PDB file of C-alpha atoms in Angstrom:
ATOM      1  CA  MET A1439       4.252  -9.628 -10.691  1.00 87.00           C
ATOM      2  CA  SER A1440       8.160 -10.102 -12.735  1.00 93.00           C
ATOM      3  CA  ILE A1441      10.403 -12.981 -12.286  1.00 95.00           C
ATOM      4  CA  SER A1442      14.067 -13.138 -11.678  1.00 95.00           C
ATOM      5  CA  THR A1443      16.883 -15.531 -11.073  1.00 95.00           C
ATOM      6  CA  LYS A1444      20.108 -15.261  -9.643  1.00 94.00           C
ATOM      7  CA  ILE A1445      22.862 -17.103  -8.530  1.00 93.00           C
ATOM      8  CA  ILE A1446      24.438 -17.351  -4.342  1.00 91.00           C
ATOM      9  CA  GLY A1447      27.232 -19.970  -4.065  1.00 90.00           C
ATOM     10  CA  ASP A1448      26.844 -22.925  -5.782  1.00 88.00           C
ATOM     11  CA  ASN A1449      22.421 -22.506  -5.554  1.00 90.00           C
ATOM     12  CA  PRO A1450      20.794 -21.073  -8.144  1.00 93.00           C
ATOM     13  CA  ILE A1451      17.822 -18.900  -6.887  1.00 94.00           C
ATOM     14  CA  ILE A1452      14.331 -18.225  -8.517  1.00 95.00           C
ATOM     15  CA  CYS A1453      12.254 -15.017  -6.989  1.00 95.00           C
ATOM     16  CA  ILE A1454       8.544 -14.415  -7.630  1.00 94.00           C
ATOM     17  CA  LYS A1455       8.022 -11.151  -6.838  1.00 94.00           C
ATOM     18  CA  ASN A1456       4.762  -9.416  -6.026  1.00 89.00           C
ATOM     19  CA  THR A1457       5.034  -5.592  -6.223  1.00 89.00           C
ATOM     20  CA  GLY A1458       2.601  -3.124  -4.318  1.00 83.00           C
ATOM     21  CA  THR A1459       2.391  -5.504  -0.885  1.00 81.00           C
ATOM     22  CA  HIS A1460       4.141  -6.822   1.830  1.00 80.00           C
ATOM     23  CA  ILE A1461       3.401  -8.972   3.866  1.00 81.00           C
ATOM     24  CA  GLU A1462       3.024  -8.875   8.264  1.00 80.00           C
ATOM     25  CA  GLU A1463       5.998 -10.646   9.808  1.00 82.00           C
ATOM     26  CA  ASN A1464       4.557 -12.809  11.762  1.00 78.00           C
ATOM     27  CA  GLU A1465       2.265 -14.035   8.986  1.00 76.00           C
ATOM     28  CA  LYS A1466       4.813 -14.875   6.501  1.00 71.00           C
ATOM     29  CA  THR A1467       5.367 -18.824   7.621  1.00 75.00           C
ATOM     30  CA  SER A1468       1.724 -19.512   8.195  1.00 75.00           C
ATOM     31  CA  LEU A1469       0.789 -19.155   5.074  1.00 78.00           C
ATOM     32  CA  PHE A1470       3.018 -21.852   3.620  1.00 75.00           C
ATOM     33  CA  GLN A1471       0.836 -23.681   5.668  1.00 79.00           C
ATOM     34  CA  PRO A1472      -3.066 -25.342   4.228  1.00 74.00           C
ATOM     35  CA  PHE A1473      -6.218 -23.105   4.105  1.00 75.00           C
ATOM     36  CA  THR A1474      -4.423 -20.404   5.102  1.00 68.00           C
ATOM     37  CA  ARG A1475      -5.431 -16.988   2.785  1.00 65.00           C
ATOM     38  CA  GLY A1476      -3.196 -13.366   2.739  1.00 60.00           C
ATOM     39  CA  GLU A1477      -6.646 -11.092   2.005  1.00 56.00           C
ATOM     40  CA  LYS A1478      -8.410 -11.887   5.524  1.00 58.00           C
ATOM     41  CA  SER A1479     -12.131 -11.138   4.291  1.00 52.00           C
ATOM     42  CA  ARG A1480     -12.664 -15.224   3.607  1.00 54.00           C
ATOM     43  CA  ASN A1481     -15.101 -13.494   0.673  1.00 56.00           C
ATOM     44  CA  ARG A1482     -14.167 -16.017  -2.106  1.00 58.00           C
ATOM     45  CA  ASN A1483     -14.797 -13.560  -4.181  1.00 58.00           C
ATOM     46  CA  THR A1484     -11.700 -11.714  -3.439  1.00 57.00           C
ATOM     47  CA  GLY A1485      -9.483 -14.988  -3.173  1.00 63.00           C
ATOM     48  CA  GLY A1486      -8.525 -17.959  -3.645  1.00 68.00           C
ATOM     49  CA  SER A1487      -8.514 -21.162  -1.229  1.00 71.00           C
ATOM     50  CA  GLY A1488      -5.521 -21.354   0.157  1.00 75.00           C
ATOM     51  CA  MET A1489      -3.858 -23.652  -1.035  1.00 81.00           C
ATOM     52  CA  GLY A1490      -1.187 -22.249  -3.507  1.00 83.00           C
ATOM     53  CA  LEU A1491       1.580 -21.876  -1.271  1.00 86.00           C
ATOM     54  CA  TYR A1492       0.709 -25.236   0.145  1.00 89.00           C
ATOM     55  CA  ILE A1493       0.899 -26.641  -2.480  1.00 91.00           C
ATOM     56  CA  ALA A1494       3.750 -25.739  -3.789  1.00 91.00           C
ATOM     57  CA  LYS A1495       5.716 -25.909  -1.081  1.00 92.00           C
ATOM     58  CA  LEU A1496       5.795 -29.944  -0.688  1.00 94.00           C
ATOM     59  CA  ILE A1497       6.507 -30.095  -4.670  1.00 95.00           C
ATOM     60  CA  ILE A1498       9.472 -27.732  -3.955  1.00 93.00           C
ATOM     61  CA  GLU A1499      10.048 -29.284  -0.347  1.00 93.00           C
ATOM     62  CA  LEU A1500       9.813 -32.837  -2.865  1.00 94.00           C
ATOM     63  CA  HIS A1501      12.413 -32.071  -4.995  1.00 92.00           C
ATOM     64  CA  HIS A1502      15.326 -31.535  -1.881  1.00 92.00           C
ATOM     65  CA  PHE A1503      14.488 -27.658  -2.811  1.00 94.00           C
ATOM     66  CA  SER A1504      13.698 -24.663  -0.635  1.00 93.00           C
ATOM     67  CA  ILE A1505      11.361 -21.844  -0.714  1.00 93.00           C
ATOM     68  CA  ALA A1506      11.244 -18.447   1.019  1.00 91.00           C
ATOM     69  CA  MET A1507       9.145 -15.259   1.669  1.00 91.00           C
ATOM     70  CA  LYS A1508      10.789 -11.429   1.936  1.00 91.00           C
ATOM     71  CA  ASN A1509       9.430  -8.683   1.919  1.00 91.00           C
ATOM     72  CA  GLU A1510      11.226  -5.794   0.076  1.00 91.00           C
ATOM     73  CA  GLN A1511      11.190  -2.140  -0.456  1.00 90.00           C
ATOM     74  CA  ASP A1512       8.592  -2.761  -3.550  1.00 90.00           C
ATOM     75  CA  GLY A1513       7.078  -5.879  -2.658  1.00 91.00           C
ATOM     76  CA  VAL A1514       7.071  -9.408  -1.810  1.00 91.00           C
ATOM     77  CA  CYS A1515       9.726 -11.803  -2.871  1.00 93.00           C
ATOM     78  CA  VAL A1516       8.567 -15.589  -2.966  1.00 93.00           C
ATOM     79  CA  GLU A1517      12.166 -17.120  -3.692  1.00 94.00           C
ATOM     80  CA  ILE A1518      12.889 -20.326  -4.297  1.00 95.00           C
ATOM     81  CA  THR A1519      16.840 -21.713  -4.055  1.00 95.00           C
ATOM     82  CA  LEU A1520      17.711 -24.774  -6.349  1.00 93.00           C
ATOM     83  CA  ASN A1521      20.694 -27.379  -4.713  1.00 83.00           C
ATOM     84  CA  LYS A1522      23.254 -28.093  -7.439  1.00 70.00           C
ATOM     85  CA  GLN A1523      23.512 -31.293  -6.104  1.00 67.00           C
ATOM     86  CA  SER A1524      19.158 -31.899  -7.056  1.00 59.00           C
ATOM     87  CA  VAL A1525      19.608 -29.999 -10.807  1.00 57.00           C
ATOM     88  CA  LYS A1526      20.467 -31.923 -13.161  1.00 58.00           C
TER      89      LYS A1526
END
């Protein structure tokens, strides 16, 4: 896992990258829903409750920021875009 930052226009962007894995395009948005897990076995020993990304999305949106997930060549990046107007 790595964390990086960049600025596009006036907006700072935080990228949290998990290397070595990819998410199917049709599963990306559903991973932000409650109780949805990327690991499909439903075994509690191999995955969490499916609430982490959902809670993160709620917190980020309460601050008027946005969150998105995208596949990159070497992994998956969760991008948090901060609005310059919201950052004080």
